[in-house]
Structure formats: C-alpha cells, structure tokens
PDB file of C-alpha atoms in Angstrom:
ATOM      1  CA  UNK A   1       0.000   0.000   0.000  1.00  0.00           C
ATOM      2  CA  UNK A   2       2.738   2.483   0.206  1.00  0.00           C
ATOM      3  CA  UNK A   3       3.675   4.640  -2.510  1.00  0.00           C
ATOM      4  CA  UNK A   4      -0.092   4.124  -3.836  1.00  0.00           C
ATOM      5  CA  UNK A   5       0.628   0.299  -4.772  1.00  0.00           C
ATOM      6  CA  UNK A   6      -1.768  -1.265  -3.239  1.00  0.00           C
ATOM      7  CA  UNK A   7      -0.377  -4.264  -2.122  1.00  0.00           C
ATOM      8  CA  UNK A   8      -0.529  -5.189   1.586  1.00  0.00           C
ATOM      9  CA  UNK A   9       2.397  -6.926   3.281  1.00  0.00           C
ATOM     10  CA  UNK A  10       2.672 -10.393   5.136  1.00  0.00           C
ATOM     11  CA  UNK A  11       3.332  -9.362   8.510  1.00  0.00           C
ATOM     12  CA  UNK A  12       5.824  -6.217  10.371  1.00  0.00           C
ATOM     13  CA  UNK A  13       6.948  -3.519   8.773  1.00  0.00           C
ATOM     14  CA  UNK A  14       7.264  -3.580   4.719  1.00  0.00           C
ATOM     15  CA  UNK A  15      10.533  -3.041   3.063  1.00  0.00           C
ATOM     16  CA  UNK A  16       9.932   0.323   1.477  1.00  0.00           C
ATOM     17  CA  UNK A  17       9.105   2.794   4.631  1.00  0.00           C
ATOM     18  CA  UNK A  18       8.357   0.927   7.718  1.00  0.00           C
ATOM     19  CA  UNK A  19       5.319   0.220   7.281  1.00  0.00           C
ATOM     20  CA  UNK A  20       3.366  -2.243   8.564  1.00  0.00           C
ATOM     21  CA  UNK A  21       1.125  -3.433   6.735  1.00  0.00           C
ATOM     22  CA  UNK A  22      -1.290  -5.148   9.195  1.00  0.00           C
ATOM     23  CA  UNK A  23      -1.509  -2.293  11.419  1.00  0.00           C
ATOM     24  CA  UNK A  24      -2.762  -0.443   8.313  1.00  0.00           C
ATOM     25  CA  UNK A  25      -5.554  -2.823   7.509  1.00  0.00           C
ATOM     26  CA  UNK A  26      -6.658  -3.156  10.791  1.00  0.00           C
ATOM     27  CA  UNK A  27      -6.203   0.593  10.866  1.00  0.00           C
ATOM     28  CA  UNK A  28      -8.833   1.045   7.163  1.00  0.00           C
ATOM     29  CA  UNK A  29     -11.266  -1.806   8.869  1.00  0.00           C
ATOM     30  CA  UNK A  30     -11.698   0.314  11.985  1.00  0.00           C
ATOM     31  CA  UNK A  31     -12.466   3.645  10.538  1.00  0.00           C
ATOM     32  CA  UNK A  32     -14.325   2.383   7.857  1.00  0.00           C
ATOM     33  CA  UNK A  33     -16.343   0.194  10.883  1.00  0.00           C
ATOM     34  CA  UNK A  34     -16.637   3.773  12.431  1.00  0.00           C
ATOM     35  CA  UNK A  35     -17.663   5.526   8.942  1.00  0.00           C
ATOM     36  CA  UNK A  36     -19.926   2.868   8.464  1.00  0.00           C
ATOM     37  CA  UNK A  37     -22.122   3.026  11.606  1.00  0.00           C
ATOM     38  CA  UNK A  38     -22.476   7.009  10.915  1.00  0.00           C
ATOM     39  CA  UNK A  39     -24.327   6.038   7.770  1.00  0.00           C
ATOM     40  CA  UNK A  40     -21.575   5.523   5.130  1.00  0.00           C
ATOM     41  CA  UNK A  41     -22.145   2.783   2.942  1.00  0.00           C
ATOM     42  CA  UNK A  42     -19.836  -0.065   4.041  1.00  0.00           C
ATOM     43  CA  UNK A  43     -17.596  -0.783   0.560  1.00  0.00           C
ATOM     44  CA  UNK A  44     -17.751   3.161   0.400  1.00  0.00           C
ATOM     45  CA  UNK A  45     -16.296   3.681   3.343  1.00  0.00           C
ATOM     46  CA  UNK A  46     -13.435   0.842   3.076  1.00  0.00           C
ATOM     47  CA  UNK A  47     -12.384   2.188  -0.108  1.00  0.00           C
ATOM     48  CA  UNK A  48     -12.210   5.825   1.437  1.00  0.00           C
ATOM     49  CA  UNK A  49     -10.231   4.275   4.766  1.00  0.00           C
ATOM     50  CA  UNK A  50      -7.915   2.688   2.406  1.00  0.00           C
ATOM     51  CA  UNK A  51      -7.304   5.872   0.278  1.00  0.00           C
ATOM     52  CA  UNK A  52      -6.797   8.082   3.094  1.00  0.00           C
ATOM     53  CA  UNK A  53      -4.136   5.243   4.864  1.00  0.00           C
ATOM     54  CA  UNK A  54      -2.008   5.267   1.550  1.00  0.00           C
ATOM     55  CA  UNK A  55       1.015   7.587   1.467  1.00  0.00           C
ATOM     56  CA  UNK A  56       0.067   9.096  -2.080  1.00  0.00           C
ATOM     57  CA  UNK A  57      -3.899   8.849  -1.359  1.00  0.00           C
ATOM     58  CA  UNK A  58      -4.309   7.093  -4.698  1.00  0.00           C
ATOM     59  CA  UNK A  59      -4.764   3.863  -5.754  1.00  0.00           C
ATOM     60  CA  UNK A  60      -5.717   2.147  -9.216  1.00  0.00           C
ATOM     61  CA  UNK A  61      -9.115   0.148  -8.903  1.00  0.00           C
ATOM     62  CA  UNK A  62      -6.610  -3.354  -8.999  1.00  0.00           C
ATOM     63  CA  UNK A  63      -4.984  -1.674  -5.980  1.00  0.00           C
ATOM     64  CA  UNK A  64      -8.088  -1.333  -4.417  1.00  0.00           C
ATOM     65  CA  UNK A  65      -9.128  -4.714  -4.770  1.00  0.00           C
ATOM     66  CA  UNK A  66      -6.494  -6.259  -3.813  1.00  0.00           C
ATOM     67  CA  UNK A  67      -5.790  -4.319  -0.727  1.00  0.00           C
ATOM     68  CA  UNK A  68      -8.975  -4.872   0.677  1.00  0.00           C
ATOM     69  CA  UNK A  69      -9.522  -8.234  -1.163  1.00  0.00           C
ATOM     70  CA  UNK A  70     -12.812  -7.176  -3.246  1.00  0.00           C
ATOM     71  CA  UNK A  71     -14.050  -7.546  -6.355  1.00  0.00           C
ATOM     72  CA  UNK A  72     -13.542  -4.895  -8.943  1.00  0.00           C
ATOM     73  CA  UNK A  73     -17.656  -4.032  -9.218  1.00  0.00           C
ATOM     74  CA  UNK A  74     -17.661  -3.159  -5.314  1.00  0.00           C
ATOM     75  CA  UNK A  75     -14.433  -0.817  -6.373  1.00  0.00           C
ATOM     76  CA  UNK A  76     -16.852   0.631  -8.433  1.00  0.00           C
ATOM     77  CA  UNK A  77     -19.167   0.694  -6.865  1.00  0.00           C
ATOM     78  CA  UNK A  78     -17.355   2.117  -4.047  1.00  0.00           C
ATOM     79  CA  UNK A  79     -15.560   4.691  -6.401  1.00  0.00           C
ATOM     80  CA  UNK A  80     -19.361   5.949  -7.933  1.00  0.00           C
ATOM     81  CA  UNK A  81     -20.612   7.160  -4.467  1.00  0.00           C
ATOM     82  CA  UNK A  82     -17.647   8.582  -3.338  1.00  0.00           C
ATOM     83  CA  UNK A  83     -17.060  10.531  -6.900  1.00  0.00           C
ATOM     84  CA  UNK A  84     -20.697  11.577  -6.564  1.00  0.00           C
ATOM     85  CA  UNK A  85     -20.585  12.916  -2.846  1.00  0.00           C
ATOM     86  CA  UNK A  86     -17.305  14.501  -4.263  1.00  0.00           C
ATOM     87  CA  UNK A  87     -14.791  12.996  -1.683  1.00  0.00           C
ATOM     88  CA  UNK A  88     -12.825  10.996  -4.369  1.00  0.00           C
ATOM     89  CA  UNK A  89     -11.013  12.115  -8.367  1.00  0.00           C
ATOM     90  CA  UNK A  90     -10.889  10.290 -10.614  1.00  0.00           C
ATOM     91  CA  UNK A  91      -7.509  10.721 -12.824  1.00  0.00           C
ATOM     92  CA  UNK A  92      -5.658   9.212 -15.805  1.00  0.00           C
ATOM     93  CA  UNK A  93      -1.760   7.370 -15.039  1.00  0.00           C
ATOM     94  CA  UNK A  94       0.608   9.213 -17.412  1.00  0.00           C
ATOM     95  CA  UNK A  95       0.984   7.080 -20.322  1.00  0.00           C
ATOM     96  CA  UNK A  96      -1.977   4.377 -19.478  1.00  0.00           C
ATOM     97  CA  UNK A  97      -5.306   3.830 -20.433  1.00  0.00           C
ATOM     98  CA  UNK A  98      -6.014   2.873 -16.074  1.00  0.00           C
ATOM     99  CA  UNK A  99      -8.165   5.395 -13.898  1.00  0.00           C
ATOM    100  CA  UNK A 100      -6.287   6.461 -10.569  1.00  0.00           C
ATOM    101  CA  UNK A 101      -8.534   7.337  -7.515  1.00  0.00           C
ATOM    102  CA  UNK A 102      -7.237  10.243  -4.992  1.00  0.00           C
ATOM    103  CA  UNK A 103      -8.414  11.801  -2.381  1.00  0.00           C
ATOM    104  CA  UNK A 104      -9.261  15.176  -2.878  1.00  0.00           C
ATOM    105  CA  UNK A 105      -6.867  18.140  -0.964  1.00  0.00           C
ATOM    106  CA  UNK A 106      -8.159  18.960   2.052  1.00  0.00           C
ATOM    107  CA  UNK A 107     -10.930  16.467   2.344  1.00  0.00           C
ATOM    108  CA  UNK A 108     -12.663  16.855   5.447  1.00  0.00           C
ATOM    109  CA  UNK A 109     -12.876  21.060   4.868  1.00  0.00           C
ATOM    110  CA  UNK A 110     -14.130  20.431   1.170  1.00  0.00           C
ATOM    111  CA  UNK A 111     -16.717  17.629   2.540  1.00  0.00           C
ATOM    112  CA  UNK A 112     -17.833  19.828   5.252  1.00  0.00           C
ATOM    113  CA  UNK A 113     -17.621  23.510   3.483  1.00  0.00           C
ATOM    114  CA  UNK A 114     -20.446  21.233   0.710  1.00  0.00           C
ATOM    115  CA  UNK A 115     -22.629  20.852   3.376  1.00  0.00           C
ATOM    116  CA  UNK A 116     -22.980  24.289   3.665  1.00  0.00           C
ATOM    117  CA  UNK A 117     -24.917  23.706   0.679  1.00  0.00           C
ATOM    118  CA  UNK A 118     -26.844  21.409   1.853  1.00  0.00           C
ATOM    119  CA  UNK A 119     -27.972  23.197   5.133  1.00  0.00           C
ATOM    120  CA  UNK A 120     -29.112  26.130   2.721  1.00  0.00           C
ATOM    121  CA  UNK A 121     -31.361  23.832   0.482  1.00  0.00           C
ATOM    122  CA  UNK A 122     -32.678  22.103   3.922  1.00  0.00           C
ATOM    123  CA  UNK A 123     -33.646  25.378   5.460  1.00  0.00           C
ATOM    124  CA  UNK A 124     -34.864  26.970   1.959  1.00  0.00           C
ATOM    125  CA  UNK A 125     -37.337  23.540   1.923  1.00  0.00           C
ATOM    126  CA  UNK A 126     -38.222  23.633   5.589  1.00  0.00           C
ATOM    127  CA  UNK A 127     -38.977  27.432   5.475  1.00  0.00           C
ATOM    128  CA  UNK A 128     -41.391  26.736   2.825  1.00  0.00           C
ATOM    129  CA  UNK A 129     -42.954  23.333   4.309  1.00  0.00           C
ATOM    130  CA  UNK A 130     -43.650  25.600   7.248  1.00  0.00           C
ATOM    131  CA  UNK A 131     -45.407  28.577   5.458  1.00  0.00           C
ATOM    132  CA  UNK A 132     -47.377  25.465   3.610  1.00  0.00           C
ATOM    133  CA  UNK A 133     -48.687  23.726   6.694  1.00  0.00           C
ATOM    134  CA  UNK A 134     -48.668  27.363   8.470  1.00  0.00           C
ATOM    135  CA  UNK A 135     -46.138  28.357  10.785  1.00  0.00           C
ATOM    136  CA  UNK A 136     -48.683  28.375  13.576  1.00  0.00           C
ATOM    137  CA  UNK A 137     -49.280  24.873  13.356  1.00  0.00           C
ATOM    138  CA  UNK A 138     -47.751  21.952  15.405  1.00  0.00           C
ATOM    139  CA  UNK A 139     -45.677  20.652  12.352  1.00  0.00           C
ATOM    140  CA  UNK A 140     -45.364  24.411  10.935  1.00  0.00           C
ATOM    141  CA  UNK A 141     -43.303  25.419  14.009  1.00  0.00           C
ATOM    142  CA  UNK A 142     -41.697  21.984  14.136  1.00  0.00           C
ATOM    143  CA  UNK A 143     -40.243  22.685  10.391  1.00  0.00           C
ATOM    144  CA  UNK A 144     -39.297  26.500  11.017  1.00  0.00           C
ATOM    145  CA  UNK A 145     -37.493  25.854  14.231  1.00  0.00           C
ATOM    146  CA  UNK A 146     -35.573  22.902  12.308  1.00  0.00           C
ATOM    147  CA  UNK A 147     -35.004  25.164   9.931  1.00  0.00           C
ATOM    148  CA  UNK A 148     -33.773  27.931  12.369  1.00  0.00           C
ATOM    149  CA  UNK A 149     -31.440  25.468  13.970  1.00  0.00           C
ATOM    150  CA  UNK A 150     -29.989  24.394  10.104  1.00  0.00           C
ATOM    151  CA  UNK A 151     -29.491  28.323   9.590  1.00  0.00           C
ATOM    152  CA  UNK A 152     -27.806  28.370  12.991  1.00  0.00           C
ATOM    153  CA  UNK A 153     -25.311  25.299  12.049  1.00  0.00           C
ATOM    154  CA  UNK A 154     -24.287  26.863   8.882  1.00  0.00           C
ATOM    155  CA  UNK A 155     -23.147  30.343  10.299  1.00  0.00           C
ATOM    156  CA  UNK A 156     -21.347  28.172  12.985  1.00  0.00           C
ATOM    157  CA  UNK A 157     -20.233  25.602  10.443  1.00  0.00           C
ATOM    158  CA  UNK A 158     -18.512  28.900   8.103  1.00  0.00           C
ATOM    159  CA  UNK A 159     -17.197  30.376  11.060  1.00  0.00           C
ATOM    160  CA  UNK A 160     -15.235  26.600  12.139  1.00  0.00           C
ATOM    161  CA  UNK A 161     -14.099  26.123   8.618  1.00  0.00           C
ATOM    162  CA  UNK A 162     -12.624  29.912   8.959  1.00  0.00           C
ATOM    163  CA  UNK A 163     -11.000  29.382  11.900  1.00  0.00           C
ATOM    164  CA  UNK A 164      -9.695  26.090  10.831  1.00  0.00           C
ATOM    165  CA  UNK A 165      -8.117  27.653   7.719  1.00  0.00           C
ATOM    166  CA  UNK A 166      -7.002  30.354   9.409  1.00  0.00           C
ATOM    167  CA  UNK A 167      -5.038  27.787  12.027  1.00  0.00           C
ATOM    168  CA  UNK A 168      -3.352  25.661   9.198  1.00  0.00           C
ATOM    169  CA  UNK A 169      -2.075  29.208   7.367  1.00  0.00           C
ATOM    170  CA  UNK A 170      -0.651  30.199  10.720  1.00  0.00           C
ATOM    171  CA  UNK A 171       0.695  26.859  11.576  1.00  0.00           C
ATOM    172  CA  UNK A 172       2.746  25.852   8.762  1.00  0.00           C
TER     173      UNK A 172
END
C-alpha cells in the first residue's frame, strides 16, 4: 500500500518505509467500521479508509481490490458514491489507459464547506414546508425551528471552517 501500490504486506513492517502493513488494515477496517455506523455505505467507506491510509492517497481500482480483497464491481461501486458525494477524483496514469482514484486536498474542509450547501437547500425547503402547513401549526413550528437550527449550524459551520483555515495558514 505504500507509494499508492496497493499491495498489503505479510506481517511487520514492509521493506519500502516501515510500514506495517497489518496495522494499516486493521487501521482502514476500523475507521471504515466507524464511517460505516455514521451512515456511510460499508464498501464506500473501506475504499475511502484505504485511500486516506495510503502515502500518495491514490490507488488504481486493482490496488483497491487487492488491498482490501474485493471484487472490482464493489471498487466501483465504491468509487461511484464517493465521486458523486465529491470525496474521491478520478484521474488518468501518465501514459496508461487505467483510472487512478485520490483523495481530494483537504478532504474533510471540502466535505464539510459542501454541506454548507446542503444546510441552505434544507432550510430553503423547511422554510417553505412551514409557510405550507402554516407556521402556527404543530408541524409548521416543528419545520421553522428545524429550519432555524440548520441556519444556525451553517453560520457556525462557516465560522469553524474559517477558523480552521485560518489555524493551518498560521501553523505551517
């Protein structure tokens, strides 16, 4: 897996780097365990663990499979969801005809910073569910105050991302 091969070790550390290879697997199985109970889909979030645990956070589909010993349509399958929720490129090796799958920079800010989106489509919906069913009903209020609290996690959700930006530039 190091260097973006893809291949896992026997056992201890590998020859190229130190690393060791079973720590790393049992590494992607936990987090994707973790990802996985939050709602990720379960191939989705191995193939994302495994990514994010290589050195060059790429891998070709083979890489992928073998790795994490799966066939290559749960790759792709894998690879489609996490292309669509925008977590994963797709990219061309120099000189071959094989897609490459990397991690885009800055992953968890890009991830979170699209949610922003989200939270604005969500309370845009909600607002208008709520004049609908009229905002002096039981459900009325129920949608505005959801909505008020998805307004209230977006300003709070800029303001993190801001301050977590600003950290990194001031930290190295």
């Amino acid at each position: 897996m190091a260097g973006g091969t893809g291949e896992p070790g026997t056992t201890g550390e590998s020859a190229g780097g130190g690393r060791d290879e079973d720590a790393v697997s049992r590494f992607v199985e936990r987090f994707a365990a973790e990802m996985t109970e939050a709602g990720m889909q379960r191939m989705a979030a191995r193939v994302f663990a495994a990514l994010l645990a290589d050195d060059d956070a790429s891998m070709t589909s083979a890489d992928l499979g073998r790795q994490l010993q799966i066939s290559p349509a749960a790759v792709s399958g894998a690879i489609n969801y996490l292309t669509q929720v925008s977590m994963v490129g797709r990219e061309r090796d120099p000189g071959s005809r094989r897609d490459r799958y990397r991690l885009h920079d800055e992953i968890w800010y890009a991830t979170f910073a699209s949610r922003d989106q989200v939270l604005t489509r969500w309370e845009r919906t909600l607002k208008d569910g709520a004049r609908s069913l009229g905002e002096d009903t039981p459900a009325g209020a129920r949608l505005l105050e959801t909505a008020e609290f998805f307004a209230f996690m977006q300003t709070e959700l800029m303001g993190l991302l801001d301050r977590w930006r600003e950290s990194r530039r001031t930290s190295g």
